[in-house]
Amino acid sequence: MEDCIFCKIVKGEIGCYKIYENKTVLAFLDIANKAPGHTLVIPKKHVKDLDECDEKLFQEVMSVAKKLSSHYLQKGFDGVNIVSNCKPASGQEVLHFHVHVIPRKQDDGASLILTPATQKANLEEIAKKLRLED
Ligand code: 5GP
Ligand code: ZN
């Protein structure tokens, strides 16, 4: 897609610090570097978000995310966060599907914690509304 920054990275029009690639997936360092090693895993093909990503491509992206997580743990990190924002309301800024792989150290001070709701939730009501049947 012409104006997509991640498509430009795939095409080599914008540089990146590549960590891994295969035929369909590219992984590179996030410019924001929210923790050292913060990595983005993306399909090389333009797909807007998680919801538009087909099952097969999703599995290919997640398989690389898992491979990198194990790799980072072997490199000496203590943990890994896997995050994907879907649509702007969730915080998605780049509209080309991507998964954040964030390697963590025990006391690195980074935080991904969502603020807890202030009101007591009626979990039974929420579950009734959201339950998915096969
Ligand atoms: P989102 O908020 O959409 O889940 O995450 C988008 C991420 O892309 C952000 O963490 C941001 O730092 C990163 N990003 C945006 N532009 C570039 C870029 O040109 N190069 C790299 N490496 N990362 C980028
Ligand atoms: Zn794109």
mmCIF file of C-alpha atoms and ligand atoms in Angstrom:
data_model
loop_
_atom_site.group_PDB
_atom_site.id
_atom_site.type_symbol
_atom_site.label_atom_id
_atom_site.label_comp_id
_atom_site.label_asym_id
_atom_site.label_seq_id
_atom_site.Cartn_x
_atom_site.Cartn_y
_atom_site.Cartn_z
ATOM 1 C CA MET A 1 0.000 0.000 0.000
ATOM 2 C CA GLU A 2 1.475 3.285 -1.166
ATOM 3 C CA ASP A 3 1.312 5.482 1.919
ATOM 4 C CA CYS A 4 1.917 2.751 4.441
ATOM 5 C CA ILE A 5 5.119 3.192 6.429
ATOM 6 C CA PHE A 6 5.520 -0.549 7.105
ATOM 7 C CA CYS A 7 5.026 -1.384 3.396
ATOM 8 C CA LYS A 8 7.847 1.097 2.721
ATOM 9 C CA ILE A 9 10.025 -0.755 5.235
ATOM 10 C CA VAL A 10 9.200 -4.088 3.531
ATOM 11 C CA LYS A 11 10.180 -2.584 0.152
ATOM 12 C CA GLY A 12 13.410 -1.141 1.595
ATOM 13 C CA GLU A 13 12.341 2.457 0.903
ATOM 14 C CA ILE A 14 12.659 3.186 4.622
ATOM 15 C CA GLY A 15 15.467 1.577 6.613
ATOM 16 C CA CYS A 16 14.998 -0.649 9.608
ATOM 17 C CA TYR A 17 17.047 -2.725 12.036
ATOM 18 C CA LYS A 18 16.032 -6.167 10.832
ATOM 19 C CA ILE A 19 15.941 -8.987 13.371
ATOM 20 C CA TYR A 20 14.444 -11.790 11.276
ATOM 21 C CA GLU A 21 12.653 -12.455 8.013
ATOM 22 C CA ASN A 22 11.195 -15.308 6.059
ATOM 23 C CA LYS A 23 9.108 -15.425 2.888
ATOM 24 C CA THR A 24 5.998 -13.836 4.363
ATOM 25 C CA VAL A 25 7.030 -12.153 7.622
ATOM 26 C CA LEU A 26 9.495 -9.431 8.667
ATOM 27 C CA ALA A 27 10.631 -8.551 12.201
ATOM 28 C CA PHE A 28 12.513 -5.349 13.025
ATOM 29 C CA LEU A 29 13.226 -3.070 15.987
ATOM 30 C CA ASP A 30 10.509 -0.581 16.930
ATOM 31 C CA ILE A 31 11.828 2.953 16.579
ATOM 32 C CA ALA A 32 10.241 3.907 19.959
ATOM 33 C CA ASN A 33 12.314 1.255 21.742
ATOM 34 C CA LYS A 34 9.900 1.063 24.696
ATOM 35 C CA ALA A 35 12.264 -1.520 26.165
ATOM 36 C CA PRO A 36 15.639 -2.567 24.693
ATOM 37 C CA GLY A 37 14.867 -5.076 21.950
ATOM 38 C CA HIS A 38 11.258 -3.941 21.396
ATOM 39 C CA THR A 39 10.444 -5.671 18.113
ATOM 40 C CA LEU A 40 7.630 -5.458 15.579
ATOM 41 C CA VAL A 41 6.578 -8.554 13.651
ATOM 42 C CA ILE A 42 4.617 -7.823 10.481
ATOM 43 C CA PRO A 43 3.272 -9.669 7.449
ATOM 44 C CA LYS A 44 5.112 -8.513 4.314
ATOM 45 C CA LYS A 45 1.765 -8.228 2.572
ATOM 46 C CA HIS A 46 -0.324 -5.177 3.509
ATOM 47 C CA VAL A 47 -3.119 -6.178 5.881
ATOM 48 C CA LYS A 48 -4.751 -3.356 7.827
ATOM 49 C CA ASP A 49 -5.199 -5.032 11.178
ATOM 50 C CA LEU A 50 -5.758 -8.231 13.104
ATOM 51 C CA ASP A 51 -9.390 -8.358 12.025
ATOM 52 C CA GLU A 52 -8.435 -8.291 8.337
ATOM 53 C CA CYS A 53 -5.645 -10.812 8.674
ATOM 54 C CA ASP A 54 -6.580 -14.292 7.468
ATOM 55 C CA GLU A 55 -5.998 -17.273 9.723
ATOM 56 C CA LYS A 56 -2.998 -18.634 7.804
ATOM 57 C CA LEU A 57 -1.099 -15.343 7.714
ATOM 58 C CA PHE A 58 -1.952 -14.704 11.368
ATOM 59 C CA GLN A 59 -0.418 -18.041 12.270
ATOM 60 C CA GLU A 60 2.704 -17.228 10.261
ATOM 61 C CA VAL A 61 3.109 -13.897 12.102
ATOM 62 C CA MET A 62 2.444 -15.444 15.520
ATOM 63 C CA SER A 63 4.827 -18.285 14.826
ATOM 64 C CA VAL A 64 7.618 -15.739 14.283
ATOM 65 C CA ALA A 65 6.550 -13.869 17.442
ATOM 66 C CA LYS A 66 6.882 -17.116 19.400
ATOM 67 C CA LYS A 67 10.214 -17.968 17.787
ATOM 68 C CA LEU A 68 11.578 -14.521 18.730
ATOM 69 C CA SER A 69 10.216 -14.791 22.281
ATOM 70 C CA SER A 70 12.137 -18.031 22.824
ATOM 71 C CA HIS A 71 15.193 -16.490 21.183
ATOM 72 C CA TYR A 72 15.103 -13.448 23.471
ATOM 73 C CA LEU A 73 14.711 -15.628 26.565
ATOM 74 C CA GLN A 74 17.744 -17.602 25.413
ATOM 75 C CA LYS A 75 19.622 -14.323 24.986
ATOM 76 C CA GLY A 76 19.121 -13.635 28.700
ATOM 77 C CA PHE A 77 15.890 -11.680 28.966
ATOM 78 C CA ASP A 78 13.641 -12.643 31.889
ATOM 79 C CA GLY A 79 10.261 -12.320 30.146
ATOM 80 C CA VAL A 80 8.435 -11.176 27.020
ATOM 81 C CA ASN A 81 5.229 -9.235 26.344
ATOM 82 C CA ILE A 82 3.296 -9.963 23.145
ATOM 83 C CA VAL A 83 0.878 -7.163 22.254
ATOM 84 C CA SER A 84 -1.185 -6.324 19.207
ATOM 85 C CA ASN A 85 -3.389 -3.247 18.982
ATOM 86 C CA CYS A 86 -6.368 -3.630 16.666
ATOM 87 C CA LYS A 87 -7.920 -0.383 15.402
ATOM 88 C CA PRO A 88 -7.210 3.170 16.615
ATOM 89 C CA ALA A 89 -9.502 2.874 19.658
ATOM 90 C CA SER A 90 -7.081 0.300 21.034
ATOM 91 C CA GLY A 91 -4.037 2.448 20.330
ATOM 92 C CA GLN A 92 -3.164 1.165 16.831
ATOM 93 C CA GLU A 93 -1.257 3.973 15.134
ATOM 94 C CA VAL A 94 0.185 2.209 12.103
ATOM 95 C CA LEU A 95 -2.601 0.601 10.085
ATOM 96 C CA HIS A 96 -0.558 -2.365 8.870
ATOM 97 C CA PHE A 97 -1.063 -5.399 11.120
ATOM 98 C CA HIS A 98 1.810 -5.873 13.562
ATOM 99 C CA VAL A 99 2.613 -7.693 16.754
ATOM 100 C CA HIS A 100 4.868 -6.110 19.376
ATOM 101 C CA VAL A 101 7.379 -8.514 20.913
ATOM 102 C CA ILE A 102 8.813 -6.766 23.953
ATOM 103 C CA PRO A 103 11.633 -8.542 25.771
ATOM 104 C CA ARG A 104 11.680 -7.749 29.472
ATOM 105 C CA LYS A 105 14.164 -7.710 32.339
ATOM 106 C CA GLN A 106 13.022 -8.337 35.891
ATOM 107 C CA ASP A 107 13.351 -4.715 37.022
ATOM 108 C CA ASP A 108 13.351 -2.798 33.746
ATOM 109 C CA GLY A 109 10.652 -0.387 34.940
ATOM 110 C CA ALA A 110 8.643 -0.764 31.683
ATOM 111 C CA SER A 111 4.903 -1.109 32.108
ATOM 112 C CA LEU A 112 2.023 -2.256 29.933
ATOM 113 C CA ILE A 113 -0.554 -2.317 32.689
ATOM 114 C CA LEU A 114 -4.074 -1.188 31.792
ATOM 115 C CA THR A 115 -5.747 0.980 34.415
ATOM 116 C CA PRO A 116 -8.252 -1.103 36.392
ATOM 117 C CA ALA A 117 -11.918 -0.036 36.147
ATOM 118 C CA THR A 118 -13.027 2.207 38.979
ATOM 119 C CA GLN A 119 -16.533 0.702 39.141
ATOM 120 C CA LYS A 120 -17.157 -2.849 40.295
ATOM 121 C CA ALA A 121 -17.898 -4.931 37.185
ATOM 122 C CA ASN A 122 -20.840 -7.276 36.869
ATOM 123 C CA LEU A 123 -18.905 -10.132 35.301
ATOM 124 C CA GLU A 124 -21.997 -12.296 34.885
ATOM 125 C CA GLU A 125 -23.713 -9.614 32.797
ATOM 126 C CA ILE A 126 -20.569 -9.000 30.737
ATOM 127 C CA ALA A 127 -20.097 -12.701 30.077
ATOM 128 C CA LYS A 128 -23.768 -13.049 29.025
ATOM 129 C CA LYS A 129 -23.301 -10.236 26.501
ATOM 130 C CA LEU A 130 -19.966 -11.430 25.133
ATOM 131 C CA ARG A 131 -20.177 -15.225 25.215
ATOM 132 C CA LEU A 132 -19.296 -16.847 21.887
ATOM 133 C CA GLU A 133 -20.892 -20.127 20.792
ATOM 134 C CA ASP A 134 -19.263 -22.364 18.204
HETATM 135 P P1 5GP B 1 0.893 0.694 17.275
HETATM 136 O O1 5GP B 1 0.675 1.843 18.203
HETATM 137 O O2 5GP B 1 0.260 0.923 15.940
HETATM 138 O O3 5GP B 1 0.524 -0.638 17.882
HETATM 139 O O4 5GP B 1 2.462 0.589 17.081
HETATM 140 C C1 5GP B 1 3.121 1.186 16.023
HETATM 141 C C2 5GP B 1 4.584 1.181 16.366
HETATM 142 O O5 5GP B 1 5.313 1.463 15.182
HETATM 143 C C3 5GP B 1 4.987 2.232 17.395
HETATM 144 O O6 5GP B 1 5.504 1.591 18.562
HETATM 145 C C4 5GP B 1 6.047 3.079 16.681
HETATM 146 O O7 5GP B 1 7.131 3.416 17.502
HETATM 147 C C5 5GP B 1 6.471 2.181 15.540
HETATM 148 N N1 5GP B 1 6.919 2.893 14.348
HETATM 149 C C6 5GP B 1 6.261 3.919 13.719
HETATM 150 N N2 5GP B 1 6.970 4.324 12.645
HETATM 151 C C7 5GP B 1 8.076 3.541 12.591
HETATM 152 C C8 5GP B 1 9.199 3.488 11.692
HETATM 153 O O8 5GP B 1 9.307 4.238 10.723
HETATM 154 N N3 5GP B 1 10.149 2.553 11.941
HETATM 155 C C9 5GP B 1 10.049 1.698 13.003
HETATM 156 N N4 5GP B 1 11.047 0.818 13.155
HETATM 157 N N5 5GP B 1 9.016 1.724 13.859
HETATM 158 C C10 5GP B 1 8.041 2.640 13.663
HETATM 159 ZN ZN ZN B 2 1.319 -1.691 4.693
#
